[in-house]
């Protein structure tokens, strides 16, 4: 039978866009032949497993199947060589309790904005071989990996080896128990945020961000408990560069962007003033384009969700045609790269502000897609004047009027605001009442009037959701002029002057 990539691994081509080619070895034998640096990295990894007691030599019980392993090799940003031994967890028997939370990017941006307001330094830590701190409570056997010196053909795992389905969850449980024992509380809004007792901590697998008066105390505790590496002030996180000065902080992905531009041979391209042609519309064509379209869009997604909200609409639009790219969308994708090359030095700027509040903007572009006539929702959320969250998303149902599409967009924005309100209250300890700004007077009046409306009966649940949180003073709705509604940039392709106006309102600036 033909081998197939497991469905749970998703689109490999899309994923590969995040792993730009570096020339690292793919197998154990290749690494050994490449020189002493890689051999030392392998030895270091095996020593770590021996130190943690990851496995013990053991014969394979009858009826048990051993899991294969493989070596993963990577050159880190500082040039050091990293070797990682992983289990092929997809060969395991199915288990139910394998979910492990991951921090949302918006939570991380909220932490940065909060630290800027308090003049707090954000420290970064790395937990070496983090998963090996998690104890296994099931029997798992692996085939003896290449490079491990033992006479046994199989090993019984004692720790949660990388690649196992349970490994992330076991590490998360271990870290949770540790940090809670030091007086911090897990956030109900984001399970990877811990707060209280003079500190705020965000955990992203084995990377830790921490700020607050108790930072040094907690860092020393993590060094003692997990042999954590103190990387100092936050500078690079998840491929994102963070530059902190006295009164502001910039967030960018210049290094990653340069790799993308080089890979797709766009480094010397002529610039484009906007990421997408004004009023761009997809047109079906029987002639498919044999081009790396998925890889380009995957690379652009990583930029759009972390530091470049100005390309969010364009990338969301292009991502709808991954299964049927033609020359039209291929040229549109290249235009986004041209725009990014033109604005390579731009960064998302956070500043200290007297506005200690959450302000959101919501907008919709009604029936914009001529293929299915579904509308586009746009959401932009600011904390203390700093953009911490943005969404550009096609609505799931066809709105029958602009009023209806605006209501659906407002519900999307309200959901995001409630989550960020929870994060803000956890970090500050202060109750906040966010403001949602909308440029549709009809929706504004309807939301503030609890009577049933014939115009909103098709979006009944969304309508009552908005009315409920407004009536209870959980959020406020305010009118904003269309020219000041920054969410407009997330709903359509704009002309240059208007696009630049909204980009400036997002605090995307040349550095």
Coordinates of C-alpha atoms in Angstrom, one line a residue:
X1 CA 0.0 0.0 0.0
X2 CA 1.1 3.6 -0.5
X3 CA 2.4 5.4 2.6
X4 CA 0.5 8.5 3.5
X5 CA 1.3 11.4 5.8
X6 CA -0.9 11.2 8.9
X7 CA -3.9 13.6 8.7
X8 CA -3.0 15.1 12.1
X9 CA 0.3 16.4 10.7
X10 CA -1.7 18.7 8.4
X11 CA -0.3 20.2 5.2
X12 CA 3.4 19.4 5.1
X13 CA 4.1 22.0 2.3
X14 CA 2.5 24.7 4.4
X15 CA 4.5 23.6 7.5
X16 CA 7.8 23.5 5.6
X17 CA 7.5 27.2 5.0
X18 CA 8.3 27.7 8.6
X19 CA 11.5 25.6 8.3
X20 CA 13.5 27.4 5.7
X21 CA 16.4 25.4 4.4
X22 CA 19.6 25.6 6.5
X23 CA 21.8 22.7 5.2
X24 CA 21.5 20.8 8.5
X25 CA 21.9 17.0 8.4
X26 CA 18.8 14.9 8.1
X27 CA 20.1 11.6 9.5
X28 CA 22.5 10.3 12.2
X29 CA 25.0 9.1 9.6
X30 CA 25.0 12.5 7.8
X31 CA 25.7 14.3 11.1
X32 CA 28.6 12.0 12.0
X33 CA 30.2 12.6 8.6
X34 CA 29.7 16.4 8.9
X35 CA 32.3 16.8 11.7
X36 CA 33.0 17.1 15.4
X37 CA 30.5 19.8 16.2
X38 CA 27.5 17.6 15.3
X39 CA 29.1 14.6 17.0
X40 CA 29.5 16.7 20.2
X41 CA 25.8 17.7 19.9
X42 CA 24.8 14.1 19.7
X43 CA 27.0 13.1 22.7
X44 CA 25.5 16.1 24.7
X45 CA 21.9 14.9 24.0
X46 CA 22.7 11.3 25.0
X47 CA 24.4 12.5 28.2
X48 CA 21.2 14.5 29.0
X49 CA 19.1 11.4 28.7
X50 CA 21.5 9.4 30.9
X51 CA 21.4 12.2 33.5
X52 CA 17.6 12.3 33.6
X53 CA 17.2 8.5 33.5
X54 CA 15.1 8.7 30.4
X55 CA 15.2 5.0 29.8
X56 CA 16.4 1.6 31.1
X57 CA 17.5 -1.4 29.0
X58 CA 14.7 -3.9 29.0
X59 CA 13.5 -6.9 26.9
X60 CA 10.3 -6.3 25.0
X61 CA 7.3 -7.9 26.6
X62 CA 5.2 -10.2 24.6
X63 CA 2.5 -8.4 22.6
X64 CA 4.2 -5.0 22.9
X65 CA 5.5 -3.1 19.8
X66 CA 8.5 -0.9 20.2
X67 CA 8.4 2.7 18.8
X68 CA 11.0 3.9 16.3
X69 CA 13.1 7.0 17.0
X70 CA 15.0 9.5 14.9
X71 CA 17.5 12.2 15.2
X72 CA 16.7 15.9 14.5
X73 CA 19.5 18.3 13.8
X74 CA 19.4 22.1 13.8
X75 CA 21.8 25.0 13.7
X76 CA 20.7 27.6 16.2
X77 CA 20.7 31.4 15.6
X78 CA 24.0 31.8 17.4
X79 CA 25.6 29.1 15.2
X80 CA 25.7 26.3 17.8
X81 CA 24.7 22.8 16.7
X82 CA 21.7 21.1 18.3
X83 CA 20.8 17.4 18.2
X84 CA 17.5 16.1 19.5
X85 CA 16.4 12.5 19.8
X86 CA 12.7 12.1 19.2
X87 CA 10.2 9.2 19.3
X88 CA 7.9 8.6 16.4
X89 CA 4.8 9.1 18.5
X90 CA 2.4 8.4 15.7
X91 CA 3.3 4.7 16.1
X92 CA 1.9 4.8 19.7
X93 CA -1.4 3.4 20.7
X94 CA -4.1 6.0 21.0
X95 CA -4.4 7.9 24.3
X96 CA -7.0 10.4 25.3
X97 CA -5.2 12.8 27.7
X98 CA -2.6 14.3 25.4
X99 CA -3.7 17.9 25.1
X100 CA -1.2 20.6 26.2
X101 CA -2.0 24.3 26.0
X102 CA 0.2 26.8 24.1
X103 CA 0.2 30.5 24.8
X104 CA -1.6 32.8 22.3
X105 CA 0.5 35.4 20.5
X106 CA -2.0 38.0 21.8
X107 CA -1.2 37.0 25.4
X108 CA 2.5 37.5 24.7
X109 CA 1.9 40.9 23.2
X110 CA -0.3 41.9 26.1
X111 CA 2.6 40.9 28.5
X112 CA 5.0 43.1 26.5
X113 CA 2.6 46.1 26.5
X114 CA 1.9 45.6 30.2
X115 CA 5.7 45.5 31.0
X116 CA 6.2 48.7 29.0
X117 CA 3.5 50.5 31.0
X118 CA 5.2 49.3 34.3
X119 CA 8.8 49.9 33.1
X120 CA 9.4 46.2 33.9
X121 CA 12.2 44.2 32.2
X122 CA 11.0 41.0 30.6
X123 CA 13.5 38.1 31.2
X124 CA 13.7 35.0 29.1
X125 CA 14.6 31.5 30.1
X126 CA 15.1 28.3 28.3
X127 CA 14.5 24.9 29.9
X128 CA 17.0 22.3 28.4
X129 CA 15.4 18.9 27.7
X130 CA 12.2 20.2 29.3
X131 CA 10.1 17.2 28.4
X132 CA 12.4 14.9 30.3
X133 CA 11.2 16.5 33.5
X134 CA 7.8 14.8 32.9
X135 CA 7.2 11.3 34.3
X136 CA 5.4 8.7 32.2
X137 CA 2.5 6.8 33.7
X138 CA 2.2 4.3 30.9
X139 CA 4.5 1.6 29.5
X140 CA 6.4 2.7 26.3
X141 CA 9.2 0.8 24.7
X142 CA 11.5 2.2 22.0
X143 CA 14.0 0.6 19.6
X144 CA 17.6 1.4 20.8
X145 CA 18.5 4.6 18.9
X146 CA 21.6 5.0 16.8
X147 CA 24.5 6.3 19.0
X148 CA 23.2 4.8 22.3
X149 CA 25.7 2.2 23.6
X150 CA 23.8 -0.8 25.1
X151 CA 23.5 -4.5 24.3
X152 CA 19.7 -4.3 24.6
X153 CA 17.7 -4.0 21.4
X154 CA 14.9 -2.2 23.2
X155 CA 14.6 0.4 26.0
X156 CA 11.8 1.1 28.4
X157 CA 11.0 4.8 28.8
X158 CA 10.9 6.3 32.3
X159 CA 10.5 9.9 31.1
X160 CA 8.4 11.6 28.4
X161 CA 10.8 11.5 25.5
X162 CA 10.3 14.2 22.8
X163 CA 7.9 13.0 20.1
X164 CA 5.6 11.1 22.4
X165 CA 2.0 12.2 22.4
X166 CA 2.0 12.6 26.1
X167 CA 5.3 14.5 26.3
X168 CA 4.1 18.1 26.1
X169 CA 1.2 17.4 28.5
X170 CA 3.5 15.8 31.1
X171 CA 6.0 18.7 31.0
X172 CA 3.1 21.2 31.2
X173 CA 1.8 19.4 34.3
X174 CA 5.2 19.4 35.9
X175 CA 5.8 23.1 35.3
X176 CA 2.3 24.0 36.5
X177 CA 2.8 22.2 39.8
X178 CA 6.1 24.0 40.2
X179 CA 5.0 27.5 39.5
X180 CA 1.8 27.2 41.5
X181 CA 3.8 26.0 44.5
X182 CA 5.6 29.4 44.3
X183 CA 2.4 31.4 44.8
X184 CA 1.3 32.1 41.2
X185 CA -2.2 31.5 39.8
X186 CA -3.0 30.1 36.4
X187 CA -5.0 32.5 34.2
X188 CA -8.5 31.4 33.2
X189 CA -8.1 33.3 29.9
X190 CA -4.9 31.6 28.8
X191 CA -3.7 28.5 30.6
X192 CA 0.0 29.4 29.7
X193 CA -0.2 32.6 31.7
X194 CA 0.5 32.7 35.4
X195 CA 0.2 35.8 37.6
X196 CA 0.1 37.1 41.1
X197 CA 2.6 37.4 44.0
X198 CA 4.6 40.2 42.2
X199 CA 5.3 38.4 38.9
X200 CA 3.8 37.4 35.6
X201 CA 5.0 34.3 33.7
X202 CA 4.2 33.0 30.2
X203 CA 5.3 29.6 29.1
X204 CA 5.7 28.5 25.5
X205 CA 6.7 24.8 25.7
X206 CA 10.2 25.1 27.0
X207 CA 10.6 28.9 26.6
X208 CA 9.7 31.0 29.6
X209 CA 9.0 34.8 29.8
X210 CA 8.9 36.4 33.2
X211 CA 8.5 40.0 34.5
X212 CA 7.8 41.7 37.8
X213 CA 9.5 42.4 41.1
X214 CA 9.8 38.7 42.0
X215 CA 11.5 37.8 38.7
X216 CA 14.9 37.2 40.1
X217 CA 13.6 35.0 42.9
X218 CA 11.6 32.8 40.5
X219 CA 14.4 32.6 37.9
X220 CA 16.8 31.3 40.6
X221 CA 14.1 28.7 41.6
X222 CA 13.8 27.6 38.0
X223 CA 17.6 27.3 37.6
X224 CA 17.7 25.1 40.6
X225 CA 14.7 23.0 39.7
X226 CA 15.0 22.6 36.0
X227 CA 18.6 23.7 35.3
X228 CA 17.1 26.6 33.4
X229 CA 19.3 28.9 31.2
X230 CA 18.8 32.6 32.0
X231 CA 18.9 34.3 28.6
X232 CA 18.7 37.7 30.1
X233 CA 16.4 40.5 28.8
X234 CA 14.0 39.4 26.1
X235 CA 15.5 40.0 22.6
X236 CA 14.5 37.2 20.4
X237 CA 11.4 35.0 20.9
X238 CA 9.9 32.5 18.4
X239 CA 11.8 34.1 15.6
X240 CA 10.7 37.6 16.6
X241 CA 13.1 40.4 17.5
X242 CA 12.1 42.6 20.4
X243 CA 14.1 45.8 20.9
X244 CA 13.5 47.7 24.2
X245 CA 14.4 51.3 24.8
X246 CA 13.6 53.7 27.6
X247 CA 10.0 54.6 26.5
X248 CA 9.1 52.1 23.9
X249 CA 9.5 48.6 22.5
X250 CA 9.6 47.4 18.9
X251 CA 8.4 44.0 17.6
X252 CA 9.7 42.8 14.2
X253 CA 10.7 39.7 12.2
X254 CA 13.4 41.2 10.0
X255 CA 15.7 38.1 10.1
X256 CA 12.9 35.8 9.2
X257 CA 11.6 38.1 6.5
X258 CA 15.1 38.3 4.9
X259 CA 15.2 34.5 4.8
X260 CA 11.8 34.4 3.1
X261 CA 12.7 37.1 0.6
X262 CA 16.0 35.2 -0.2
X263 CA 14.3 31.8 -0.5
X264 CA 11.8 33.1 -3.0
X265 CA 14.3 35.3 -4.9
X266 CA 12.5 38.6 -4.0
X267 CA 15.3 40.3 -2.2
X268 CA 16.1 42.6 -5.1
X269 CA 12.5 43.1 -6.2
X270 CA 10.9 46.5 -6.9
X271 CA 8.8 47.6 -4.0
X272 CA 5.0 47.8 -3.8
X273 CA 3.2 50.6 -1.8
X274 CA 0.4 48.2 -0.6
X275 CA 0.3 44.5 -0.1
X276 CA -2.7 43.9 -2.4
X277 CA -4.1 45.6 -5.4
X278 CA -7.1 47.8 -4.7
X279 CA -10.4 45.8 -4.8
X280 CA -8.6 42.6 -5.7
X281 CA -10.9 39.7 -6.8
X282 CA -10.1 36.1 -7.5
X283 CA -11.0 34.8 -10.9
X284 CA -11.2 31.1 -11.6
X285 CA -8.9 29.7 -14.3
X286 CA -8.5 26.2 -15.7
X287 CA -4.7 26.9 -16.0
X288 CA -3.1 26.0 -12.7
X289 CA 0.2 27.5 -11.7
X290 CA 3.0 25.0 -11.0
X291 CA 4.6 27.3 -8.3
X292 CA 5.5 27.1 -4.6
X293 CA 2.3 29.0 -3.7
X294 CA 1.6 27.1 -0.5
X295 CA 5.1 27.7 0.8
X296 CA 4.9 31.4 0.1
X297 CA 1.5 31.8 1.8
X298 CA 2.7 29.7 4.8
X299 CA 5.7 32.0 5.2
X300 CA 3.5 35.1 5.0
X301 CA 1.1 33.7 7.6
X302 CA 3.8 33.5 10.2
X303 CA 4.5 37.2 9.6
X304 CA 0.9 38.2 9.5
X305 CA -0.1 36.6 12.8
X306 CA 2.9 37.8 14.9
X307 CA 4.2 41.3 13.8
X308 CA 2.7 42.4 10.5
X309 CA -1.1 43.2 10.8
X310 CA -0.8 45.3 7.7
X311 CA -0.7 42.2 5.6
X312 CA -3.3 40.2 7.5
X313 CA -6.1 40.8 5.0
X314 CA -4.0 40.0 2.0
X315 CA -2.7 36.8 3.5
X316 CA -6.2 35.7 4.7
X317 CA -7.4 36.3 1.2
X318 CA -4.6 34.4 -0.5
X319 CA -4.9 31.4 1.9
X320 CA -8.4 30.6 0.5
X321 CA -6.8 29.4 -2.8
X322 CA -4.2 26.9 -1.6
X323 CA -5.8 24.0 -3.5
X324 CA -6.3 25.9 -6.8
X325 CA -3.5 28.5 -7.3
X326 CA -3.4 30.2 -10.7
X327 CA -1.2 33.0 -12.1
X328 CA -3.5 35.7 -10.6
X329 CA -3.0 34.6 -7.0
X330 CA 0.6 33.7 -7.6
X331 CA 1.3 37.3 -8.7
X332 CA -0.7 38.6 -5.8
X333 CA 1.4 36.6 -3.4
X334 CA 4.6 38.0 -5.0
X335 CA 3.2 41.5 -4.6
X336 CA 2.9 40.9 -0.8
X337 CA 6.6 40.0 -0.8
X338 CA 7.4 43.1 -2.8
X339 CA 5.5 45.2 -0.2
X340 CA 7.4 43.5 2.7
X341 CA 10.7 44.1 0.9
X342 CA 9.7 47.8 0.5
X343 CA 8.7 48.0 4.2
X344 CA 11.4 45.6 5.5
X345 CA 12.5 48.0 8.3
X346 CA 9.0 48.5 9.7
X347 CA 8.1 47.3 13.2
X348 CA 5.1 47.2 15.6
X349 CA 5.8 49.9 18.2
X350 CA 4.6 49.8 21.8
X351 CA 4.8 52.9 24.0
X352 CA 4.0 53.9 27.5
X353 CA 0.6 55.6 27.7
X354 CA -1.8 57.3 30.1
X355 CA -4.7 55.4 28.5
X356 CA -5.0 52.3 30.8
X357 CA -7.8 50.7 28.9
X358 CA -8.7 48.2 26.2
X359 CA -10.1 49.8 23.0
X360 CA -11.2 47.6 20.1
X361 CA -12.3 48.5 16.6
X362 CA -14.7 46.4 14.6
X363 CA -15.7 46.5 10.9
X364 CA -17.1 44.4 8.1
X365 CA -17.0 44.4 4.3
X366 CA -20.4 43.1 3.2
X367 CA -20.7 40.4 0.5
X368 CA -17.2 41.1 -0.6
X369 CA -16.3 37.7 -2.1
X370 CA -18.1 37.3 -5.5
X371 CA -17.5 33.5 -5.3
X372 CA -19.8 32.9 -2.3
X373 CA -20.9 36.4 -1.2
X374 CA -19.7 36.0 2.3
X375 CA -18.5 39.1 4.2
X376 CA -15.2 39.8 5.9
X377 CA -14.9 40.7 9.5
X378 CA -12.1 42.8 10.9
X379 CA -11.0 43.2 14.5
X380 CA -8.2 45.3 16.0
X381 CA -7.7 45.5 19.8
X382 CA -5.4 48.0 21.6
X383 CA -4.1 47.8 25.1
X384 CA -2.9 51.2 26.4
X385 CA -2.8 52.4 22.8
X386 CA -0.7 49.4 21.7
X387 CA -2.1 46.9 19.1
X388 CA -2.1 43.5 20.7
X389 CA -4.6 41.6 18.6
X390 CA -6.0 41.6 15.1
X391 CA -8.2 39.4 13.1
X392 CA -9.2 39.3 9.4
X393 CA -11.6 36.5 8.8
X394 CA -14.3 35.5 6.4
X395 CA -17.7 35.1 8.0
X396 CA -19.1 31.6 8.2
X397 CA -22.6 32.4 6.9
X398 CA -23.9 34.7 4.2
X399 CA -25.1 38.0 5.7
X400 CA -28.2 39.4 4.1
X401 CA -27.4 43.0 4.7
X402 CA -24.4 45.2 5.7
X403 CA -26.2 45.6 9.1
X404 CA -26.1 41.9 9.6
X405 CA -22.5 41.5 8.6
X406 CA -21.5 44.3 11.0
X407 CA -23.3 42.5 13.8
X408 CA -21.4 39.3 13.1
X409 CA -18.1 41.3 13.0
X410 CA -19.0 43.0 16.3
X411 CA -19.7 39.6 17.9
X412 CA -16.2 38.4 16.8
X413 CA -14.6 41.5 18.2
X414 CA -16.5 41.1 21.5
X415 CA -15.3 37.5 22.0
X416 CA -11.7 38.6 21.4
X417 CA -12.1 41.6 23.8
X418 CA -13.5 39.4 26.6
X419 CA -10.5 37.1 26.4
X420 CA -8.1 40.1 26.4
X421 CA -10.0 41.7 29.2
X422 CA -9.4 38.6 31.3
X423 CA -5.7 38.7 30.6
X424 CA -5.5 42.4 31.4
X425 CA -7.3 41.9 34.7
X426 CA -5.0 39.0 35.6
X427 CA -1.9 41.1 34.9
X428 CA -3.0 44.3 36.5
X429 CA -5.4 43.1 39.2
X430 CA -7.7 45.9 38.2
X431 CA -11.2 45.6 36.7
X432 CA -11.5 47.1 33.2
X433 CA -14.4 48.0 31.0
X434 CA -13.3 47.7 27.4
X435 CA -14.7 50.0 24.6
X436 CA -15.6 48.6 21.2
X437 CA -15.8 51.2 18.5
X438 CA -18.0 50.7 15.5
X439 CA -18.9 52.9 12.5
X440 CA -22.4 51.5 12.0
X441 CA -25.1 53.5 13.9
X442 CA -27.8 51.0 13.3
X443 CA -25.9 48.2 15.1
X444 CA -24.9 50.6 17.8
X445 CA -28.5 51.5 18.5
X446 CA -29.7 48.0 18.3
X447 CA -27.1 46.7 20.7
X448 CA -28.1 49.3 23.3
X449 CA -31.8 48.4 22.9
X450 CA -32.8 45.0 24.3
X451 CA -36.0 44.8 22.3
X452 CA -36.2 42.2 19.5
X453 CA -35.4 43.6 16.1
X454 CA -36.6 42.1 12.8
X455 CA -33.3 43.2 11.2
X456 CA -31.3 41.1 13.7
X457 CA -33.4 38.0 13.9
X458 CA -31.2 36.1 11.5
X459 CA -28.2 36.7 13.8
X460 CA -30.3 36.2 17.0
X461 CA -27.7 34.5 19.2
X462 CA -24.9 37.0 18.2
X463 CA -27.3 39.9 18.8
X464 CA -28.3 38.7 22.3
X465 CA -24.7 38.1 23.1
X466 CA -23.8 41.7 22.3
X467 CA -26.8 43.1 24.0
X468 CA -26.2 41.1 27.1
X469 CA -22.6 42.2 27.7
X470 CA -23.5 45.9 26.9
X471 CA -26.5 45.8 29.3
X472 CA -24.3 44.4 32.1
X473 CA -21.7 47.1 31.5
X474 CA -19.1 44.4 30.7
X475 CA -18.1 46.3 27.6
X476 CA -19.1 49.7 26.1
X477 CA -20.0 50.4 22.4
X478 CA -19.1 53.7 20.9
X479 CA -19.5 55.2 17.5
X480 CA -16.3 56.0 15.4
X481 CA -16.0 57.8 12.1
X482 CA -15.3 55.4 9.2
X483 CA -12.0 57.3 8.5
X484 CA -10.8 56.6 12.0
X485 CA -11.9 52.9 12.1
X486 CA -8.6 51.1 11.9
X487 CA -10.4 47.7 11.5
X488 CA -11.2 48.8 7.9
X489 CA -7.7 47.8 6.9
X490 CA -8.5 44.2 7.9
X491 CA -11.6 43.9 5.7
X492 CA -10.5 44.9 2.2
X493 CA -7.7 45.9 -0.1
X494 CA -7.4 49.7 0.2
X495 CA -5.9 52.4 -1.9
X496 CA -2.4 53.6 -0.9
X497 CA -3.4 56.8 1.0
X498 CA -6.1 55.2 3.1
X499 CA -3.9 52.1 3.7
X500 CA -1.0 54.1 5.0
X501 CA -3.3 56.1 7.2
X502 CA -4.6 53.0 8.9
X503 CA -1.1 51.5 9.0
X504 CA 0.0 54.5 11.0
X505 CA -2.9 54.1 13.4
X506 CA -1.7 50.5 14.0
X507 CA 1.7 52.0 15.2
X508 CA 3.6 50.2 12.4
X509 CA 6.6 52.5 12.0
X510 CA 10.0 52.5 10.2
X511 CA 12.8 51.8 12.6

